[in-house]
Amino acid sequence: MSLPSQLDQVFVLLQHWVAGLFPVWLQPFVATVLAVVGIVASFPAIFAVTTVLERKGLGRIQNRLGPNRVGPLGILQPVADGIKSLTKEDIVPFTADGLVHFLAPVVLVVAVFLGFAVLPIGRNMVLANMDAGLLFFFAIGASTELSVFMAGWSSRNKYSLLGAMRAVAQMISYEVPLLLSATVIVMMTGSLSTVKIVEAQGGFTGFLPHWYVFTPWGFAGFVLFVIAALAETNRSPFDLPEGESELVAGYFTEYSGFKFALFFLGEYLGMFSIAGFAITLFLGGWGAPFSFLGFVPSWGWFFLKLLGAIALFIWLRGTLPRLRQDQLMNFAWKFMLPMTLLNLVVAGAWRFMGEGPFGGVTRWLVCSAVLLAAYVLLGRVLMRHQKLGPRSYRYAE
Amino acid sequence: MLGEGILKGLGETAKNFAASFVSKDRLTTIQYPEERAPVIENTRDFPFLVYDGEDKMAGLRCVACQICEKECPPKCIYIVKSTDKKPDYVGKPQIYPARFDIDISVCMSCQICVEVCPFEAIKMDTEFELSTTDRFGGLLYDRDQLARSNQHYHKIHPTEAAEVDARLAEEKAKSEAKAKAAAEAAALKAAAAAAAPKPTPAPAPAPVSVKEPTA
């Protein structure tokens, strides 16, 4: 094997080598455990790096330095945070439902980790190559709502419950556009397997890759998917369930110490997994962005893209103010849903125009025009009744 | 068009992000323990007791009148009057505080004690690094800890201190003049009485009895 391909497969080879030390009947088990350990170790490490990057990035966006006290340039801040959250007192409210209160963060983290099982991190690097990997991911992703509601309900706290209600309403509303925007990919690939989806985007025209984001329906799908993913992970500007100015901390108001840290971890891991899926579905997964960059290991590309996605999420968080509940719901049902449905139609048209005489440039123009026109029109209609400007208060003065 | 504002906002934050690495003027945060913002003159946090001269206890302006103790809204001042007297800035013997405690964990920095004090004896300090590991005893300041020199007052609130000093000097001059006038009048009277044949007893010298000014 040549050096680049050895480097590409370094983790796979390592796994095989370690598993080879065990008796044959144990080997599949050991290999799986090794892969799980890899996932459970690497993504929380990225979480630690992300917390400090996010705080520093948000600081820079607000013309501050961000954390700069622990270690050089503050890069050891996650260590300090970790020690702090581990040594803090774990307070459970007197009237809380102890068992559910304890289970909620565990359920969240477990569900989020399960989502990584079907995520192709590199060539031959997927824990479970399921035929219905995408379906599995969305099913598991939806179960995080359960833990959120468990946390909110068991805390016996009005803020927690309000936060949980908001979270459930928001997650269910945005689950629909999230799924529909991903359905386009399934239609085009003809498979629910994440590995097959990445492989389908593997080709190059000249030096440009065949990523789905470089098609009209793929681009629209990507934008819609990212918006829905932001809402699904409770990230700003969709952070209503934990809006600190309204609900203290939302559904995890009554959590402290390590359980709070688990919620925090679960939230960020959820963001990574959904960003990983956005990459898998639209950005070519672990594929290189240019044909001449193929020598870089595939997992390197995946993590680079993941860092890019995280940076985008941080950038958006630093820019956008929080939506109001009605704006959130209006946006989900009046904009996201029609756009995703239209995108399905456009993707179908793209598929069949490619076979007919309207292939090439024509289908590009037609599909782009339809999507753009719908976007502009929907925007106009939605903004028509918007009264922007200072609010007037009739009763409170 | 929908989303235009978002793009504009993203551009703005990107500009902030990039420019904060280039221009130091953008970073307005003061890195506190190493750098400090200049303290503005009207800063105030907790009260202190002003003393004149070198000796803390001898120069304490407070006469233990307990007005501040009574006016203090959260009742954080505790005063015990002395049984003996010591001369004040005019030289008049006055009671002084045998105990003067302020619990700064209770004090709300309202400055009412300063406003009601007729003797310019209590003023507001600007010292804010008061953290302590003992939240009860460590935050209960006694007479010794509260006493600060007039020079300190001049340093932290120059304008105000100059005004106070001028007022005190004026009062002192007035009382000295009064004492002098009274002494002169008494002397005149005494002289007149001595000259007059009527054998009246010499009247007690004017109400202000102390004539020897000790600064």
XYZ file of C-alpha atoms in Angstrom:
612
model
C 0.000 0.000 0.000
C 1.227 3.499 -0.757
C 1.785 5.982 2.046
C -1.286 8.197 1.455
C -3.634 5.233 1.378
C -1.929 3.777 4.458
C -2.445 7.076 6.246
C -6.005 7.122 4.991
C -6.667 3.703 6.501
C -4.482 4.105 9.598
C -7.337 3.774 12.059
C -8.880 0.857 10.197
C -5.552 -0.965 10.088
C -4.992 -0.268 13.763
C -8.403 -1.657 14.584
C -7.739 -4.809 12.542
C -4.334 -5.280 14.097
C -5.632 -4.987 17.680
C -8.619 -7.195 16.932
C -6.238 -9.770 15.389
C -4.615 -10.248 18.783
C -7.822 -11.783 20.091
C -9.320 -15.192 19.325
C -11.402 -15.294 16.171
C -14.779 -15.589 17.848
C -14.007 -12.412 19.885
C -12.710 -10.383 16.950
C -15.954 -8.757 15.722
C -16.804 -7.780 19.266
C -13.376 -6.288 19.945
C -13.403 -4.425 16.631
C -16.767 -2.854 17.477
C -15.656 -1.896 20.971
C -12.551 -0.260 19.519
C -14.619 1.755 17.059
C -16.982 2.816 19.839
C -14.048 3.864 22.004
C -12.706 5.895 19.102
C -16.002 7.729 18.692
C -16.565 8.199 22.417
C -13.057 9.590 22.809
C -12.749 11.783 19.732
C -16.053 13.647 19.668
C -15.968 14.801 23.317
C -12.416 15.958 22.597
C -13.770 18.030 19.721
C -16.446 19.259 22.121
C -13.754 20.501 24.503
C -11.960 22.301 21.685
C -15.242 23.705 20.395
C -16.234 25.273 23.711
C -13.056 27.312 23.836
C -13.162 28.122 20.104
C -16.765 29.217 20.437
C -16.069 31.452 23.389
C -13.058 32.975 21.708
C -14.870 33.361 18.400
C -17.907 34.979 19.978
C -15.531 37.216 21.890
C -13.833 38.342 18.704
C -17.191 38.930 17.058
C -18.049 41.214 19.979
C -14.592 42.840 19.918
C -13.423 41.062 23.037
C -10.542 38.686 23.600
C -12.564 35.859 25.092
C -11.131 33.515 27.708
C -7.390 34.164 28.074
C -6.510 33.212 31.630
C -6.078 29.432 31.754
C -2.990 28.347 29.909
C -1.485 30.129 26.911
C -4.226 32.138 25.133
C -6.798 30.396 27.300
C -6.633 27.080 25.454
C -6.743 25.119 28.716
C -10.100 26.652 29.581
C -12.007 23.378 28.922
C -9.833 21.655 31.535
C -10.780 24.258 34.103
C -14.429 24.002 33.069
C -14.299 20.232 33.365
C -12.770 20.310 36.837
C -15.326 22.882 37.860
C -18.317 20.915 36.643
C -17.006 17.670 38.158
C -16.397 19.147 41.578
C -19.599 21.163 41.804
C -22.356 20.098 44.121
C -25.041 18.047 42.416
C -28.340 19.523 43.565
C -31.624 17.719 42.945
C -34.745 19.728 43.785
C -36.639 18.383 46.795
C -39.866 17.805 44.874
C -38.206 16.566 41.696
C -38.840 13.108 40.352
C -35.427 11.751 41.273
C -35.192 8.825 38.872
C -36.373 10.692 35.771
C -34.302 13.688 36.769
C -31.245 11.452 36.876
C -32.069 9.579 33.676
C -32.723 12.580 31.439
C -29.084 13.630 30.798
C -28.046 9.987 30.411
C -30.766 9.354 27.845
C -29.737 12.464 25.946
C -26.063 11.559 25.752
C -26.755 7.932 24.863
C -29.183 8.892 22.112
C -26.758 11.426 20.700
C -23.872 8.963 20.726
C -26.017 6.384 18.938
C -26.390 8.851 16.086
C -22.646 8.638 15.411
C -22.937 4.923 14.711
C -24.021 5.476 11.109
C -21.831 8.502 10.402
C -19.086 7.743 7.863
C -16.051 9.519 9.291
C -13.676 8.301 6.616
C -13.240 5.684 3.912
C -14.268 2.339 5.503
C -14.741 4.186 8.764
C -18.337 3.713 9.780
C -19.355 1.839 12.893
C -22.519 0.290 11.475
C -23.058 0.330 7.723
C -26.812 0.008 7.868
C -28.993 -0.096 4.777
C -31.311 2.369 6.479
C -28.628 4.437 8.178
C -30.303 7.748 7.459
C -33.588 6.546 8.880
C -31.785 5.246 11.951
C -30.132 8.591 12.499
C -33.368 10.563 12.285
C -35.176 8.112 14.539
C -32.451 8.340 17.162
C -32.261 12.102 16.747
C -35.960 12.409 17.437
C -35.584 10.564 20.727
C -33.550 13.418 22.183
C -36.889 15.208 22.517
C -37.821 12.566 25.046
C -34.876 13.369 27.271
C -35.540 17.079 26.972
C -39.088 16.600 28.113
C -37.990 14.203 30.872
C -35.651 16.882 32.176
C -38.265 19.619 32.007
C -41.034 17.583 33.551
C -39.102 15.910 36.353
C -37.543 19.156 37.587
C -40.861 20.496 38.904
C -39.904 23.952 37.863
C -41.977 26.305 35.754
C -39.016 27.497 33.734
C -37.888 23.956 33.080
C -41.325 22.896 31.976
C -41.805 25.941 29.753
C -38.408 25.322 28.223
C -39.222 21.671 27.626
C -42.578 22.561 26.048
C -40.897 25.016 23.755
C -38.189 22.525 22.903
C -40.632 19.789 22.028
C -42.812 22.108 19.946
C -39.773 23.418 18.119
C -38.098 20.079 17.546
C -41.228 18.444 16.225
C -41.926 21.388 13.914
C -38.446 21.391 12.493
C -38.180 17.635 12.252
C -40.493 17.809 9.252
C -38.379 20.138 7.069
C -35.233 18.410 8.302
C -36.452 15.054 7.052
C -37.938 16.430 3.857
C -34.782 18.314 2.931
C -32.780 15.117 3.421
C -35.276 13.089 1.423
C -34.032 14.788 -1.741
C -30.708 13.029 -1.300
C -32.393 9.677 -0.845
C -34.384 10.278 -4.041
C -31.243 11.039 -6.024
C -29.022 8.351 -4.548
C -31.683 5.712 -4.333
C -30.319 4.553 -1.001
C -30.701 5.271 2.694
C -27.196 4.052 3.429
C -24.886 6.880 4.443
C -21.898 5.091 2.941
C -23.620 4.834 -0.451
C -24.602 8.492 -0.290
C -20.982 9.509 0.202
C -19.840 7.189 -2.574
C -22.413 8.674 -4.947
C -20.768 12.082 -4.478
C -17.269 10.708 -5.037
C -16.781 11.563 -8.725
C -15.092 14.590 -10.236
C -15.806 16.714 -13.323
C -12.433 18.154 -14.207
C -11.179 18.909 -10.739
C -14.596 19.825 -9.265
C -16.357 17.249 -7.079
C -19.874 15.908 -7.625
C -21.177 17.141 -4.292
C -24.925 17.508 -4.067
C -24.577 21.044 -2.763
C -23.414 22.105 -6.247
C -26.841 21.483 -7.774
C -29.836 23.821 -7.445
C -31.895 21.345 -5.420
C -28.835 20.307 -3.431
C -28.014 23.895 -2.537
C -31.592 24.650 -1.530
C -31.707 21.390 0.408
C -28.444 22.210 2.137
C -29.608 25.651 3.254
C -32.917 24.266 4.473
C -31.173 21.384 6.202
C -28.777 23.710 8.014
C -31.639 25.943 9.186
C -33.620 22.961 10.416
C -30.491 21.506 12.015
C -29.925 24.747 13.922
C -33.470 24.549 15.227
C -33.148 20.847 15.989
C -30.028 21.373 18.104
C -31.469 24.424 19.882
C -28.706 26.630 18.589
C -29.047 30.369 18.253
C -31.146 31.923 16.661
C -33.482 29.054 17.574
C -32.396 28.803 21.207
C -35.817 29.576 22.655
C -35.963 26.425 24.814
C -32.998 27.673 26.786
C -33.265 31.413 26.254
C -31.447 32.629 29.327
C -33.108 36.015 29.275
C -36.534 34.397 29.496
C -36.219 30.957 31.049
C -33.010 30.998 33.118
C -31.625 27.947 31.312
C -34.753 26.300 29.978
C -35.218 22.598 30.554
C -31.923 22.145 32.382
C -32.442 24.992 34.834
C -32.494 22.561 37.757
C -29.346 20.708 36.766
C -25.979 21.384 38.264
C -22.539 19.886 38.344
C -21.870 16.910 36.154
C -25.447 16.461 34.960
C -25.398 19.990 33.637
C -22.128 19.193 31.900
C -23.769 16.108 30.371
C -26.555 18.245 28.938
C -24.005 20.634 27.586
C -22.048 17.744 26.092
C -25.190 16.201 24.627
C -26.154 19.461 23.012
C -22.781 19.923 21.354
C -22.523 16.289 20.312
C -25.964 16.640 18.769
C -24.664 19.614 16.843
C -21.630 17.636 15.652
C -23.664 14.654 14.547
C -26.163 16.761 12.633
C -23.339 18.809 11.109
C -21.682 15.514 10.222
C -24.871 14.480 8.460
C -25.093 17.773 6.604
C -21.551 17.039 5.410
C -22.388 13.457 4.515
C -25.547 14.362 2.637
C -24.547 17.530 0.821
C -20.822 18.172 1.130
C -19.467 14.876 -0.102
C -18.773 13.312 3.298
C -15.104 12.436 3.603
C -14.399 13.222 -0.061
C -11.720 15.718 -1.087
C -13.012 19.044 -2.438
C -10.662 18.941 -5.448
C -9.443 15.929 -7.386
C -5.779 16.861 -6.855
C -6.193 16.851 -3.047
C -6.953 13.138 -2.880
C -3.729 12.358 -1.010
C -5.056 13.924 2.230
C -6.607 11.235 4.453
C -10.387 10.973 4.143
C -10.960 11.370 7.885
C -8.905 14.563 7.703
C -11.355 15.970 5.187
C -14.297 14.944 7.330
C -12.964 16.672 10.434
C -11.927 19.750 8.452
C -15.436 20.047 7.069
C -16.830 19.465 10.543
C -14.694 22.298 11.910
C -15.933 24.493 9.083
C -19.539 23.657 9.928
C -18.903 24.382 13.613
C -17.342 27.706 12.673
C -20.451 28.515 10.616
C -22.695 27.653 13.574
C -20.620 29.862 15.877
C -20.693 32.667 13.338
C -24.472 32.441 13.086
C -24.768 32.384 16.869
C -22.670 35.511 17.103
C -24.804 37.279 14.522
C -28.473 36.491 14.906
C -30.805 37.505 17.717
C -33.274 34.984 19.099
C -36.596 34.536 17.308
C -39.956 34.898 18.955
C -42.057 31.753 19.393
C -44.615 32.789 16.758
C -41.894 33.765 14.298
C -40.292 30.396 14.859
C -43.470 28.472 14.147
C -44.438 30.659 11.197
C -41.029 30.152 9.720
C -41.223 26.388 10.097
C -44.675 25.877 8.649
C -45.034 28.762 6.218
C -41.556 28.913 4.760
C -39.530 25.798 5.476
C -42.245 23.289 4.719
C -43.359 24.730 1.325
C -39.755 25.176 0.278
C -38.780 21.613 1.150
C -41.852 20.240 -0.626
C -41.063 22.301 -3.698
C -37.489 21.117 -3.502
C -38.710 17.527 -3.725
C -40.553 18.385 -6.931
C -37.561 20.228 -8.336
C -35.283 17.298 -7.543
C -37.682 15.006 -9.388
C -37.747 17.369 -12.364
C -33.939 17.507 -12.357
C -33.764 13.733 -12.424
C -36.101 13.344 -15.397
C -34.864 16.348 -17.369
C -31.410 14.800 -17.254
C -32.684 11.869 -19.338
C -34.670 13.970 -21.805
C -33.564 16.614 -24.286
C -33.445 19.324 -21.596
C -30.300 18.083 -19.866
C -27.228 20.155 -19.182
C -27.598 23.895 -18.937
C -31.381 23.984 -19.434
C -32.227 21.937 -16.367
C -29.793 24.014 -14.345
C -31.549 27.207 -15.422
C -35.076 25.856 -14.987
C -34.490 24.320 -11.551
C -32.620 27.363 -10.249
C -35.283 29.729 -11.583
C -38.135 27.765 -9.995
C -36.422 27.637 -6.596
C -35.344 31.272 -6.709
C -38.800 32.457 -7.771
C -40.425 30.451 -4.980
C -37.936 31.830 -2.482
C -38.527 35.433 -3.489
C -42.303 35.015 -3.655
C -42.566 33.243 -0.313
C -40.341 35.863 1.229
C -42.543 38.642 -0.169
C -45.718 37.001 1.073
C -44.269 36.333 4.513
C -42.945 39.856 4.856
C -46.148 41.485 3.586
C -47.837 41.628 6.963
C -44.687 42.234 8.905
C -44.757 45.487 10.762
C -41.142 46.263 11.332
C -40.180 49.162 13.500
C -40.466 50.167 17.097
C -43.101 48.280 19.036
C -45.990 50.214 20.455
C -47.466 49.231 23.791
C -51.121 49.919 24.265
C -51.528 49.012 27.915
C -48.116 48.920 29.451
C -46.332 52.226 29.435
C -35.456 40.133 -0.176
C -35.740 37.582 2.590
C -32.391 36.891 4.172
C -30.692 40.067 3.037
C -30.456 41.318 6.603
C -28.932 38.053 7.735
C -26.184 38.307 5.145
C -25.550 41.916 6.078
C -25.325 40.940 9.731
C -22.973 38.074 8.956
C -20.778 40.523 7.081
C -20.750 42.869 10.034
C -19.758 40.175 12.539
C -17.122 38.843 10.143
C -15.691 42.344 9.944
C -15.603 42.551 13.746
C -13.965 39.143 13.985
C -11.228 39.902 11.484
C -10.597 43.485 12.557
C -10.277 42.601 16.242
C -7.067 40.748 15.355
C -5.695 43.761 13.508
C -6.708 46.871 15.368
C -6.113 47.039 19.097
C -8.482 50.013 19.417
C -11.427 47.707 18.865
C -10.718 45.689 21.971
C -12.288 47.873 24.608
C -12.034 45.398 27.488
C -9.531 46.364 30.164
C -7.584 43.298 31.314
C -8.328 43.997 34.952
C -5.686 42.683 37.327
C -2.927 43.897 35.009
C -4.576 47.060 33.767
C -6.939 49.326 35.631
C -9.436 51.900 34.511
C -8.819 55.296 36.099
C -11.160 55.771 39.050
C -13.518 58.655 38.438
C -13.834 61.234 41.150
C -17.417 60.504 42.065
C -16.780 56.836 42.698
C -17.986 55.662 46.072
C -18.456 52.386 47.795
C -18.091 52.166 51.567
C -17.733 54.870 54.235
C -14.540 55.686 56.117
C -13.795 57.989 59.055
C -11.637 61.039 58.372
C -8.880 62.024 60.771
C -6.661 65.094 60.762
C -3.000 65.090 61.592
C -0.860 62.067 62.209
C -2.517 60.204 65.041
C -5.524 58.211 63.917
C -7.407 58.258 67.164
C -6.489 61.760 68.277
C -7.398 63.327 64.976
C -10.678 61.520 64.403
C -13.308 64.087 63.476
C -16.195 61.933 64.634
C -17.848 63.130 67.839
C -20.070 60.057 68.240
C -23.268 62.038 67.796
C -24.862 58.867 66.379
C -26.821 60.704 63.691
C -25.397 58.393 61.034
C -26.193 55.363 63.146
C -29.823 56.462 63.366
C -30.128 57.489 59.720
C -28.440 54.437 58.232
C -31.187 52.610 56.301
C -29.783 49.077 56.625
C -28.503 49.818 60.161
C -24.946 48.765 59.521
C -23.303 51.323 61.831
C -22.692 50.618 65.505
C -21.359 53.367 67.771
C -20.438 53.382 71.453
C -19.839 56.827 72.939
C -16.771 57.476 75.012
C -17.067 58.513 78.629
C -14.249 61.063 78.456
C -13.716 63.878 75.990
C -10.979 64.953 73.636
C -10.543 68.291 71.868
C -11.914 68.510 68.312
C -10.459 70.525 65.435
C -11.590 73.806 66.981
C -10.240 72.750 70.283
C -13.584 72.188 71.942
C -13.644 69.017 74.087
C -15.937 66.502 72.472
C -17.043 62.973 73.031
C -15.393 60.550 70.620
C -16.479 57.079 69.470
C -15.157 54.398 71.773
C -16.404 51.944 69.192
C -17.355 52.652 65.621
C -18.169 49.559 63.568
C -19.515 49.345 60.046
C -20.612 46.012 58.657
C -19.783 46.482 54.991
C -21.586 43.282 54.099
C -24.768 45.133 55.102
C -23.840 48.617 53.897
C -25.588 49.549 50.661
C -23.317 52.501 49.809
C -26.186 55.006 49.900
C -24.022 57.815 51.297
C -26.773 58.987 53.677
C -24.339 58.824 56.605
C -22.083 61.216 54.717
C -24.900 63.588 53.957
C -26.216 63.791 57.521
C -22.850 64.102 59.247
C -22.525 67.671 60.577
C -18.835 67.233 61.352
C -17.506 66.125 57.935
C -16.257 63.064 59.760
C -17.527 60.250 57.556
C -16.864 60.093 53.811
C -17.102 57.514 51.049
C -14.037 55.502 50.069
C -13.182 54.167 46.607
C -11.364 51.023 47.698
C -13.153 48.064 46.108
C -10.792 45.110 46.466
C -12.227 44.078 49.809
C -12.682 40.368 49.350
C -11.893 38.270 52.389
C -12.056 34.628 53.380
C -14.005 35.459 56.548
C -17.416 36.673 55.584
C -18.477 37.669 59.126
C -15.516 39.129 61.001
C -13.645 40.039 57.869
C -16.361 42.355 56.656
C -17.043 44.031 60.016
C -14.734 47.038 60.056
C -13.842 48.671 63.351
C -12.679 52.189 64.172
C -9.061 51.418 63.340
C -9.810 49.950 59.931
C -12.236 52.731 59.077
C -9.935 55.619 59.943
C -8.322 57.232 56.884
C -6.297 60.408 56.816
C -7.500 63.660 55.340
C -4.680 63.276 52.790
C -6.318 60.058 51.599
C -9.595 61.938 51.266
C -7.839 64.607 49.230
C -6.369 61.931 46.994
C -9.627 60.154 46.182
C -12.058 63.095 46.069
C -9.901 66.232 45.560
C -12.658 68.740 44.764
C -14.926 67.639 47.558
C -12.095 67.497 50.093
C -10.936 70.992 49.188
C -14.465 72.303 49.720
C -14.720 70.552 53.073
C -11.343 71.874 54.159
C -12.304 75.418 53.178
C -15.546 75.136 55.102
C -13.830 73.771 58.187
C -11.153 76.474 58.041
C -13.856 79.117 57.730
C -15.740 77.717 60.699
C -12.589 77.535 62.704
C -11.709 81.132 61.842
C -15.235 82.180 62.752
C -15.148 80.415 66.068
C -11.709 81.823 66.793
C -12.943 85.322 65.957
C -15.974 84.756 68.105
C -13.879 83.510 70.958
C -11.572 86.469 70.537
C -14.503 88.886 70.428
C -16.018 87.238 73.487
C -12.713 87.388 75.290
C -12.352 91.028 74.368
C -15.916 91.771 75.466
C -15.326 89.924 78.709
C -12.092 91.790 79.246
C -13.853 95.084 78.501
C -16.677 94.168 80.810
C -14.261 93.118 83.483
C -12.397 96.341 83.019
C -15.674 98.264 83.160
C -16.742 96.323 86.199
C -13.436 97.003 87.831
C -13.818 100.694 86.979
C -17.429 100.892 88.103
C -18.165 101.400 91.814
C -21.049 98.927 91.808
C -19.881 95.700 93.438
C -21.401 93.268 90.999
C -19.864 89.824 90.573
C -18.011 89.378 87.269
C -20.259 87.577 84.753
C -19.133 84.244 83.504
C -17.221 84.671 80.269
C -19.217 84.114 77.069
C -20.740 80.708 76.267
C -17.748 79.716 74.162
C -15.445 79.003 76.988
C -12.348 77.623 75.364
C -10.042 80.361 74.211
C -6.814 78.601 73.515
C -7.087 77.258 69.939
C -5.204 74.028 69.422
C -5.128 73.005 65.829
